[in-house]
Short mmCIF file of C-alpha atoms and ligand atoms in Angstrom, two decimals:
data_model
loop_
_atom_site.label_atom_id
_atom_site.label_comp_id
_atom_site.label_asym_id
_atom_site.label_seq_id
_atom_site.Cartn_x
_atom_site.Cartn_y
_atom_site.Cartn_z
CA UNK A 1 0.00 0.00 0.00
CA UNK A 2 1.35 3.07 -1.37
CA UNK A 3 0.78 6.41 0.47
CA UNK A 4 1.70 10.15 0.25
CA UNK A 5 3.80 10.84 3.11
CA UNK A 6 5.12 13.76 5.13
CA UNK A 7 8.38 13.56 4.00
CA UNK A 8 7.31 13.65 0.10
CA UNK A 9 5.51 16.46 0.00
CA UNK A 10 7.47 20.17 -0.91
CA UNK A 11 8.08 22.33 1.66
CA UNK A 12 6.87 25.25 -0.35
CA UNK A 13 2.99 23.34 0.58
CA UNK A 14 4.20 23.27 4.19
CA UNK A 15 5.03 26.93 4.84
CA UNK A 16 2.67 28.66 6.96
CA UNK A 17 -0.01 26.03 6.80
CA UNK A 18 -2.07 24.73 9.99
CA UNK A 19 -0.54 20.84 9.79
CA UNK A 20 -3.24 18.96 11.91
CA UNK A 21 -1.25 16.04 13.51
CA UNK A 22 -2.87 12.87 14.77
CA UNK A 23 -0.52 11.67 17.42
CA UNK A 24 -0.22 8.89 19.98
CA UNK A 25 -0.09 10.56 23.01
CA UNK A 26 -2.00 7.80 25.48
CA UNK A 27 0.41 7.70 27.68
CA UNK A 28 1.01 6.42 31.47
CA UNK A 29 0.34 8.94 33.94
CA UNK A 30 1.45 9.36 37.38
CA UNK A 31 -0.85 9.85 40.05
CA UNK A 32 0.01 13.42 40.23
CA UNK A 33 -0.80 13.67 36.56
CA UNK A 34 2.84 13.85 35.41
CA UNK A 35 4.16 11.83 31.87
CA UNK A 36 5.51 8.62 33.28
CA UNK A 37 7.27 7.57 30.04
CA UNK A 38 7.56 10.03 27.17
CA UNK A 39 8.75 7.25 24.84
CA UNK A 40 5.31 8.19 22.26
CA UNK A 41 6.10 11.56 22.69
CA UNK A 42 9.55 11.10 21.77
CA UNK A 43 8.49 8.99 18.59
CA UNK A 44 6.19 11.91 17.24
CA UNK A 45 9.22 14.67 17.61
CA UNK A 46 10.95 13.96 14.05
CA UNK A 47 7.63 14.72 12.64
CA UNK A 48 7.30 17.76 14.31
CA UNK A 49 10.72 19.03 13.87
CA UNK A 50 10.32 18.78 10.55
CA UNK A 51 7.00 20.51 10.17
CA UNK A 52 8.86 23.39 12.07
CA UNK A 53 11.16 23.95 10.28
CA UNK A 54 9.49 23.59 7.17
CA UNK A 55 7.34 26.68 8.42
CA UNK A 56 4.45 24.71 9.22
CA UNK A 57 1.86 25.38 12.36
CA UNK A 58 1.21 21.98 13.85
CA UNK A 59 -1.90 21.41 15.34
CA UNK A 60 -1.79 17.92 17.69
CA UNK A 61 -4.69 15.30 18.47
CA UNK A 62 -4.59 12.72 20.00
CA UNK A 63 -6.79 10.07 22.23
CA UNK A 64 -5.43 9.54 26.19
CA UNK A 65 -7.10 6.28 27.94
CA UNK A 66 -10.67 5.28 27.85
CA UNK A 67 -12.67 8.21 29.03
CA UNK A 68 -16.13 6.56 27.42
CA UNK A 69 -17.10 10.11 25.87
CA UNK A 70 -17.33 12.66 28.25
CA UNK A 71 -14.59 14.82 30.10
CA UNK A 72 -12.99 13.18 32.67
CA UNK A 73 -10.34 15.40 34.34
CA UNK A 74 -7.62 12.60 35.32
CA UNK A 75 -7.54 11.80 31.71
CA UNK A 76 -6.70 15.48 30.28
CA UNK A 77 -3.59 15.66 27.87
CA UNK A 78 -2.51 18.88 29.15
CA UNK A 79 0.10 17.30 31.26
CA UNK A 80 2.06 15.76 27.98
CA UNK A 81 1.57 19.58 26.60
CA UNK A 82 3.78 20.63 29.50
CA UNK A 83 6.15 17.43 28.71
CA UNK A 84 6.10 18.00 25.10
CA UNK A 85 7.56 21.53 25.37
CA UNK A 86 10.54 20.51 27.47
CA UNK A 87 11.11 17.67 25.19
CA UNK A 88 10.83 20.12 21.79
CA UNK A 89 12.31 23.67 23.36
CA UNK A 90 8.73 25.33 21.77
CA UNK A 91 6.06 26.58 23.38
CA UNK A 92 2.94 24.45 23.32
CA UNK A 93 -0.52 25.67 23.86
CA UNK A 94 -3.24 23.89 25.11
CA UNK A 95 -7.21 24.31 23.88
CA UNK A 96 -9.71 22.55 25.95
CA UNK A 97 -12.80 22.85 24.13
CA UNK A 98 -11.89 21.53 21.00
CA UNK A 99 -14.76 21.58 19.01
CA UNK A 100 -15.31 25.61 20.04
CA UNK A 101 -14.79 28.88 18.06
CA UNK A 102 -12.37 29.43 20.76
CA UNK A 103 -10.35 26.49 19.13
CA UNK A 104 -10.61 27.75 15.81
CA UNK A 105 -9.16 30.99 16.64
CA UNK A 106 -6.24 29.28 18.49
CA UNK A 107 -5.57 27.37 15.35
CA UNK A 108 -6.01 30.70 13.28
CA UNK A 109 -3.44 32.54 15.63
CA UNK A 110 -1.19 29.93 16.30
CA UNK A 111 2.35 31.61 15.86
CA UNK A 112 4.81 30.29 13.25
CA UNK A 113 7.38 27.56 15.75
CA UNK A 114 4.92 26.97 18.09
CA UNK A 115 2.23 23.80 18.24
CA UNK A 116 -1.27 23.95 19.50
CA UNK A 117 -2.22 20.51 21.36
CA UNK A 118 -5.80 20.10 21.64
CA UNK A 119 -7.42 18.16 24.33
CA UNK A 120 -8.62 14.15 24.69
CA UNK A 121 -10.07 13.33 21.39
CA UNK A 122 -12.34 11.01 23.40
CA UNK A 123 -13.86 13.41 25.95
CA UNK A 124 -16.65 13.11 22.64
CA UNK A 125 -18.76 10.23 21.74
CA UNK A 126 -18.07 11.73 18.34
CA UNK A 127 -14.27 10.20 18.28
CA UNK A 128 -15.24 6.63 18.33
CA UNK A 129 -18.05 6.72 16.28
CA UNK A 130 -16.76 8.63 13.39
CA UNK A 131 -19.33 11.21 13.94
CA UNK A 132 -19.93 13.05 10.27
CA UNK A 133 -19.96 16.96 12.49
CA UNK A 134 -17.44 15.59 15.38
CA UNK A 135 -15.06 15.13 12.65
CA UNK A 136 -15.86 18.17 10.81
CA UNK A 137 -14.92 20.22 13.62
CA UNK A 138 -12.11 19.27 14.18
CA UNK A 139 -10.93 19.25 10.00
CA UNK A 140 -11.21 22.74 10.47
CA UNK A 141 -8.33 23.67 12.58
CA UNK A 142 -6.50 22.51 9.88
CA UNK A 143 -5.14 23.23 6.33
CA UNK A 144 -3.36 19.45 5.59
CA UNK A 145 -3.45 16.22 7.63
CA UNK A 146 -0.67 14.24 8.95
CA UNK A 147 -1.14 10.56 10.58
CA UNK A 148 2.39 9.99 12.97
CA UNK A 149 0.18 7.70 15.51
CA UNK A 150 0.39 5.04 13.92
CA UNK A 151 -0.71 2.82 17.61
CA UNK A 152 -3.79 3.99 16.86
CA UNK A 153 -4.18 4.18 12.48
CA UNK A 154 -6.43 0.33 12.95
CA UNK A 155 -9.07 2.23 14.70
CA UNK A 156 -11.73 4.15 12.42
CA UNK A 157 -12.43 6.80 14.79
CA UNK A 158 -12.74 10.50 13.70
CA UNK A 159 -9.35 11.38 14.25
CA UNK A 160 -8.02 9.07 12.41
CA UNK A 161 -10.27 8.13 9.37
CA UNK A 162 -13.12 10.86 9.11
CA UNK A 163 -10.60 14.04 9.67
CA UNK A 164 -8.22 13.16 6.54
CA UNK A 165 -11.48 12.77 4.49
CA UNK A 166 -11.70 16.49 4.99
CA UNK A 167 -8.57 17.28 4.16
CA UNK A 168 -5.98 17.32 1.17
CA UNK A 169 -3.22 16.74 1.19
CA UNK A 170 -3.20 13.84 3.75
CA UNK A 171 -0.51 11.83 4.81
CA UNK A 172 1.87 9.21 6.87
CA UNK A 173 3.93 11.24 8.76
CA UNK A 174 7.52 10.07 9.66
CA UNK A 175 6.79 8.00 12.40
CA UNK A 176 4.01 6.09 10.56
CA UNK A 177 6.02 5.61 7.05
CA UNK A 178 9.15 4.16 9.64
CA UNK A 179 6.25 1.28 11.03
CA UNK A 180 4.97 1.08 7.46
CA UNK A 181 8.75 0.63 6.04
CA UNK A 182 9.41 -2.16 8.80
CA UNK A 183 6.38 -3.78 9.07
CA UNK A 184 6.26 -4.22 5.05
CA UNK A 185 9.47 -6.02 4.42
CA UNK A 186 8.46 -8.49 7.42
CA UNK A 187 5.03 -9.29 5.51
CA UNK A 188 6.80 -9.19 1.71
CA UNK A 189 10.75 -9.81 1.68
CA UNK A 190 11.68 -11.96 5.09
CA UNK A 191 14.59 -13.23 4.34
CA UNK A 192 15.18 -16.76 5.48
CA UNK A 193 15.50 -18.51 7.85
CA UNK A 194 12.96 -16.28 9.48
CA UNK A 195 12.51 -17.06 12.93
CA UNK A 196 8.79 -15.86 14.66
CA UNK A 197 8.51 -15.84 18.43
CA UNK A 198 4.87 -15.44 19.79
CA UNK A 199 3.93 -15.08 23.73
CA UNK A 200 1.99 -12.44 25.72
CA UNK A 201 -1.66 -13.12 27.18
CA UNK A 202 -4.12 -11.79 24.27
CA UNK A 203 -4.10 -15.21 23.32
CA UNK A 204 -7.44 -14.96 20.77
CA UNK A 205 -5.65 -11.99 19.01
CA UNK A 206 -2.21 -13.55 18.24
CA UNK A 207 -3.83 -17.17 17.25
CA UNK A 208 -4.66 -15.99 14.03
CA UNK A 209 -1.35 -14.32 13.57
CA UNK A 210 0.71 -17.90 14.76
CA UNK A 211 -1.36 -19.42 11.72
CA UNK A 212 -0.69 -16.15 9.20
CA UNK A 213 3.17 -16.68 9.87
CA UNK A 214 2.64 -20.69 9.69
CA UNK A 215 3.63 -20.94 5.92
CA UNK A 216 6.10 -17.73 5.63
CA UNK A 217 7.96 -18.56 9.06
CA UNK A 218 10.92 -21.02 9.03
CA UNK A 219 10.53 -21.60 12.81
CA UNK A 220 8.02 -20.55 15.34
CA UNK A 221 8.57 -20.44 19.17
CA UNK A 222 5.53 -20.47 21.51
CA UNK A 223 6.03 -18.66 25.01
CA UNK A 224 4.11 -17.06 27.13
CA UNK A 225 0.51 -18.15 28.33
CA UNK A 226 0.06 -18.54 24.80
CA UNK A 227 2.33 -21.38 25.25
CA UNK A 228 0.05 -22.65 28.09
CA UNK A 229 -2.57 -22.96 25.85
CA UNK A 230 -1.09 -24.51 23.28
CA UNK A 231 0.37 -27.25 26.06
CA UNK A 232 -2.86 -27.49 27.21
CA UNK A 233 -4.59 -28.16 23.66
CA UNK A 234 -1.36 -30.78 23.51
CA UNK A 235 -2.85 -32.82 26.15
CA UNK A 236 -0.92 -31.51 29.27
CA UNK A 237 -2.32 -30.26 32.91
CA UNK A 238 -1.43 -26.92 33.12
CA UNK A 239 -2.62 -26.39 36.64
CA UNK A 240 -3.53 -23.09 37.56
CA UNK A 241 -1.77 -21.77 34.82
CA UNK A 242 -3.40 -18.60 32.53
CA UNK A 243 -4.61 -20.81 29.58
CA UNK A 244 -7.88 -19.57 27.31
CA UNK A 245 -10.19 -22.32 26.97
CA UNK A 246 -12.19 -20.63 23.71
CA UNK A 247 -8.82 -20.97 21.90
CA UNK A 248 -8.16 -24.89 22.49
CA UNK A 249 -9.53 -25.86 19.09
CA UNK A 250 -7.88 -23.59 16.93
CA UNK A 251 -4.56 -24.54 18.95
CA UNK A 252 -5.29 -27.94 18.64
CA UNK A 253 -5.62 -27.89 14.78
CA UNK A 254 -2.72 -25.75 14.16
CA UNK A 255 -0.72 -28.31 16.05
CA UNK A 256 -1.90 -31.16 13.82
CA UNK A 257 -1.06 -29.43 10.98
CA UNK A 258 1.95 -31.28 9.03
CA UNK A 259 5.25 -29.96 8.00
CA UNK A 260 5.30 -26.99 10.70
CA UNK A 261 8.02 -26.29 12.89
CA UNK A 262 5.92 -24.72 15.61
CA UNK A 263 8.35 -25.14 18.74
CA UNK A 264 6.47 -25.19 22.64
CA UNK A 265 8.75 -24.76 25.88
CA UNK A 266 10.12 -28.12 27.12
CA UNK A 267 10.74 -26.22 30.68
CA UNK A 268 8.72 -24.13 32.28
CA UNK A 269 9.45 -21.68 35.51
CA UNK A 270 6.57 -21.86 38.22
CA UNK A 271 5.35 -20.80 41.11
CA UNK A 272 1.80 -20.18 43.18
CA UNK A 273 -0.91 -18.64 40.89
CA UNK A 274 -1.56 -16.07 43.27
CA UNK A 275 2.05 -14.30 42.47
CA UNK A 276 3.72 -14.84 45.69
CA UNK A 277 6.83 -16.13 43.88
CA UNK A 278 9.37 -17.13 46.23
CA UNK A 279 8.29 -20.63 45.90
CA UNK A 280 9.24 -20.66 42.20
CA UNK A 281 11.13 -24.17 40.79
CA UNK A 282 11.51 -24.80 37.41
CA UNK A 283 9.54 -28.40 36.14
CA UNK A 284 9.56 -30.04 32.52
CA UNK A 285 6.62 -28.75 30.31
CA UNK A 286 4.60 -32.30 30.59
CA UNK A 287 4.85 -31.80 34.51
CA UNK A 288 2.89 -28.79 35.95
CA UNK A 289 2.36 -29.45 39.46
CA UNK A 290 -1.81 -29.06 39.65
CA UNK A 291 -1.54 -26.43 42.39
CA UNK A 292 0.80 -24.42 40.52
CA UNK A 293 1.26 -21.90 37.15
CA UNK A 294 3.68 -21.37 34.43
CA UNK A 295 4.68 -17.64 34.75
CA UNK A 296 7.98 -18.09 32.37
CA UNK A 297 9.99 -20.56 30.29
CA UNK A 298 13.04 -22.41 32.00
CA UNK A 299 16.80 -22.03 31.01
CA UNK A 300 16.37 -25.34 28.52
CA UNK A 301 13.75 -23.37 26.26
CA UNK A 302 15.79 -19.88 26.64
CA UNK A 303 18.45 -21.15 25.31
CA UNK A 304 16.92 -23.26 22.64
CA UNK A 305 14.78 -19.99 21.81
CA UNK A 306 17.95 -17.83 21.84
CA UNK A 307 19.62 -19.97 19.40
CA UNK A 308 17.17 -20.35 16.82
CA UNK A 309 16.98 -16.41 17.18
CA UNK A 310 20.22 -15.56 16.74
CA UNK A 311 20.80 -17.88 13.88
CA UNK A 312 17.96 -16.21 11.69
CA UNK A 313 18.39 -13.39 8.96
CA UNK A 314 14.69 -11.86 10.09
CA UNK A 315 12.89 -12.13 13.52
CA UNK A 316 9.87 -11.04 14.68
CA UNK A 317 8.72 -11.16 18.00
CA UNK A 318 5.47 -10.33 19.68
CA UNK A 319 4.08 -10.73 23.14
CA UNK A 320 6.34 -11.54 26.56
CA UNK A 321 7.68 -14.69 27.19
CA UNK A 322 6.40 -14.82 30.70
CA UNK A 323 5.02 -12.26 33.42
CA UNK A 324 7.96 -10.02 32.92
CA UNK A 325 6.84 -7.40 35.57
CA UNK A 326 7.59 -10.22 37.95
CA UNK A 327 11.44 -9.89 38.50
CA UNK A 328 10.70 -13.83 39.30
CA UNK A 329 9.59 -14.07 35.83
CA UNK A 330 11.11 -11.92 34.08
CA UNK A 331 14.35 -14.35 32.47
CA UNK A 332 12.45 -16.10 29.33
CA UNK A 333 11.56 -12.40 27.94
CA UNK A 334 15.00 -10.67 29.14
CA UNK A 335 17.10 -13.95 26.96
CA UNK A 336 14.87 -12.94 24.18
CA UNK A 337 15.45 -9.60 24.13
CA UNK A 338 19.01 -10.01 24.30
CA UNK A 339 19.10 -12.58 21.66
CA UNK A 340 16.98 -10.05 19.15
CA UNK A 341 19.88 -7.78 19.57
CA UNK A 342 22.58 -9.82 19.35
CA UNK A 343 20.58 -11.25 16.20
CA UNK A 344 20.78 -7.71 14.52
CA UNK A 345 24.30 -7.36 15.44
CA UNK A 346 25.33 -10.18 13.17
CA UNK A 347 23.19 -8.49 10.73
CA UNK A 348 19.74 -9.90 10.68
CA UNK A 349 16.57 -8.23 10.69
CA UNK A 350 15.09 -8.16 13.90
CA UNK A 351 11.73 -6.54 14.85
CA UNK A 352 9.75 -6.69 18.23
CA UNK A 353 6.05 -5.58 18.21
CA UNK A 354 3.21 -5.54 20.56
CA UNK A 355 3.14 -2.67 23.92
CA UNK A 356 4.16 -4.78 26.61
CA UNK A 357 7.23 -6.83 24.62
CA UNK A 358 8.20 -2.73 23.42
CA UNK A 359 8.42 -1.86 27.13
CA UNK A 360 10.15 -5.44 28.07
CA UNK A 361 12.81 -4.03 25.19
CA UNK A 362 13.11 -0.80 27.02
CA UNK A 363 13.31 -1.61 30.07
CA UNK A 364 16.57 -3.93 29.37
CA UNK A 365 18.18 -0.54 27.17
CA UNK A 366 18.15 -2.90 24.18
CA UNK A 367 15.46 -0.72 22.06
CA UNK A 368 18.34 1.04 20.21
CA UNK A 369 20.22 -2.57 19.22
CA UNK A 370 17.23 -4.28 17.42
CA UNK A 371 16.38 -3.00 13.57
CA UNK A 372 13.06 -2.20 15.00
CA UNK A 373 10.25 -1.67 17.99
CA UNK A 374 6.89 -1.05 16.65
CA UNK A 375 5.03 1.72 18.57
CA UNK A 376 2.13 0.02 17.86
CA UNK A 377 0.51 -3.14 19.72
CA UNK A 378 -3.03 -3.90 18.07
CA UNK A 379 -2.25 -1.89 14.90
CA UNK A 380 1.06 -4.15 13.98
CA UNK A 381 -0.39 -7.03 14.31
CA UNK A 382 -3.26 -5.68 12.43
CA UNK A 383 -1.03 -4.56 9.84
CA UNK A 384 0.78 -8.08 9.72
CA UNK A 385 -2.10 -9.73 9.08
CA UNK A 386 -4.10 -7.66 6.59
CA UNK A 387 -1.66 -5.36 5.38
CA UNK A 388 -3.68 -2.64 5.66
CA UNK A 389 -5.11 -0.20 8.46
CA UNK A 390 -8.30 2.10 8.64
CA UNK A 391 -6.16 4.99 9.29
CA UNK A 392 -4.46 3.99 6.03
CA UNK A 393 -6.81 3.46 3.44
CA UNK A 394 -8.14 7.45 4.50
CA UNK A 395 -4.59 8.68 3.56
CA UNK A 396 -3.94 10.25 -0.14
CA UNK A 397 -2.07 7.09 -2.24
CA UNK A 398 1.45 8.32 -3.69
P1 ADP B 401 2.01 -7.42 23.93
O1 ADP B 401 1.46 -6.18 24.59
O2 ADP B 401 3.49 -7.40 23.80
O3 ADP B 401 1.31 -7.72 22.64
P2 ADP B 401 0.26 -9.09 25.54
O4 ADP B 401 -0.54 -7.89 25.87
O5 ADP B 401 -0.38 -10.14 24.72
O6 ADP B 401 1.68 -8.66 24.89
O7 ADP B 401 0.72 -9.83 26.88
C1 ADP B 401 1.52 -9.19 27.84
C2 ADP B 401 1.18 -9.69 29.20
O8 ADP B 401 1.23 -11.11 29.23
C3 ADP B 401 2.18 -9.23 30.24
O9 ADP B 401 1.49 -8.42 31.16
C4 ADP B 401 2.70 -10.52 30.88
O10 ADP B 401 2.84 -10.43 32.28
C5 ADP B 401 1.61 -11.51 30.52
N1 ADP B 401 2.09 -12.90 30.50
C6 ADP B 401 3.01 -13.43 29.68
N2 ADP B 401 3.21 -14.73 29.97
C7 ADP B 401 2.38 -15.03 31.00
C8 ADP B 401 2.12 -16.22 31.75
N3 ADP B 401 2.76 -17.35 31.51
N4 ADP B 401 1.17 -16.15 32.72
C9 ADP B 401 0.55 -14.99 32.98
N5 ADP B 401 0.75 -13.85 32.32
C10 ADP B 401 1.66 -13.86 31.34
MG1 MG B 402 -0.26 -5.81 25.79
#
């Protein structure tokens, strides 16, 4: 899928234009309403900079948590204005009532090197539903349209899908054509062996993903409690382990399927289900104690994962091996991170995707020594699998 982007268009169409941004600001606050991590802030700055100094007047959107509609104060975005300003060295503005002539006029007014952020696109029903006038409204604080959020380009709300309608030109800003560059060649041009790692908890949402990357995938490694319900579809007790029963036949019939290397810890770390985990042992896959859980994968399957990884030319990897927030559990994902680094430092191709396996990466300071970390969760995997997004298909094609 071909777009315009950002970086394509002349400056000349840039210059004192209103550049209405949709950005990814949902971001973890502290209780005292301060930006926990500015890592999506960070991502949306190279866009930004570049509208600058191109002369442009960026105007930002974005959606912060689920407020279900209405304002609710705790979920305001004018804490990441504040953030955004120290981060960029411009001065930000903030407009509450976004849909207001007040708004308008900020837009209007908005100086030349200075942004506009405009509060929670979701305070209004309007954002989710597409709303014909919700999106309207807010097409007119702006001249052009630029999509650098991509976490959120697979949902059709206003914002994203009814606001570039409006406008022309629309396109992928830096952020999103970076995703869109990465994302692509894993889908088109893996080069082999490509190695796919799968773990992480959404278990229905990456099922149909394990059997997309069945046929293009050299070898796939299972971790996670997606791994506990694939043992469990196996035949295995799992004990109290997190397994997801609706998913059992669709496990169970992509383990029958011939010819697939689709690889299942043979060790498992675990420990009492309710978390206190200084009981942990580590137990061969077919033997999960009944009273107990698999929170992680033992040091047999790390280092048969590891070496699979770092003997690939591409890797992809979604979705924690274990319950990483758990510094009892938290070995299976830290080996994989490692080995997707040391993977692209013998000059493979190694992406992680999905929000908690991103953090996971951060949190170890690996993020800069993979090829990529997608920004995006829900709208990666989306994009794996369909190779499209909503927030796409509403962008201009190139
Ligand atoms: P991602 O956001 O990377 O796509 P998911 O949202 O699917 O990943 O899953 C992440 C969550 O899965 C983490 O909070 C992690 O603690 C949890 N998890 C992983 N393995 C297990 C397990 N064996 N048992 C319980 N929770 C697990
Ligand atoms: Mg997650």
């Amino acid at each position: 899928m071909r777009k315009r982007t950002l970086r394509g268009l002349d400056l000349d169409v840039l210059e004192g234009r209103r550049a209405l941004v949709r950005v990814d600001y949902n971001v973890p606050l502290d209780e005292d309403g301060t930006v926990r991590d500015a890592t999506r802030i960070d991502a949306t700055l190279p866009t930004l900079r570049h509208l600058l100094e191109a002369g442009a007047r960026p105007v930002l959107m974005s959606h912060l948590g689920r407020p279900g509609g209405k304002a609710v104060p705790e979920l305001s975005l004018r804490p990441v204005a504040s953030e955004l300003e120290k981060r960029i060295g411009v001065p930000v503005h903030f407009c509450s009532d976004i849909t207001s002539d007040g708004a308008l006029d900020a837009s209007d007014n908005l100086p030349a090197g200075e942004i506009l952020l405009l509060e929670n696109t979701r305070f209004h029903a309007g954002e989710r539903e597409n709303d014909p006038s919700f999106a309207a409204a807010l097409a007119r604080l702006g001249d052009l349209y630029v999509n650098d959020a991509f976490g959120s380009t697979h949902r059709a709300h206003a914002s994203v899908v009814g606001v570039p309608d409006r406008l022309r030109p629309a396109v992928a800003g830096l952020l999103v054509e970076d995703e869109l560059a990465a994302l692509s060649r894993l889908r088109a041009s893996a080069e082999r062996p490509f190695v796919v790692a799968f773990g992480g908890a959404k278990i229905g949402d990456k099922l149909p993903l394990v059997e997309l990357f069945l046929d293009r995938a050299d070898t796939l490694l299972i971790g996670g409690a997606l791994a506990n319900t694939f043992l469990a579809a196996s035949g295995y007790e799992t004990g109290e382990s997190l397994v997801e029963d609706e998913a059992l036949p669709v496990a169970r019939d992509l383990l029958d399927r011939p010819g697939i290397e689709l690889r299942l810890p043979v060790d498992l770390v675990v420990g009492p289900a309710d978390g206190e985990a200084d009981e942990t042992r580590v137990v061969a896959a077919d033997r999960i104690p009944a009273e107990l859980a698999a929170f992680d994968i033992g040091p047999k399957t790390r280092d048969e994962f590891a070496d699979a990884i770092e003997s690939a030319a591409t890797v992809f990897w979604n979705g924690p091996m274990g319950w990483f927030e758990n510094p009892a559990y938290a070995d299976g994902t830290r080996t994989l991170a490692a080995a997707a680094a040391r993977a692209a430092e013998h000059g493979a191709f190694s992406v992680i995707g999905g929000g908690d396996s991103a953090r996971a990466v951060h949190e170890a300071g690996l993020e800069d020594r993979v090829s990529h970390v997608s920004t995006g969760g829900g709208a990666s995997l989306e994009y794996l699998a369909h190779g499209s997004l909503p927030g796409l298909e509403a962008l201009e094609d190139a």
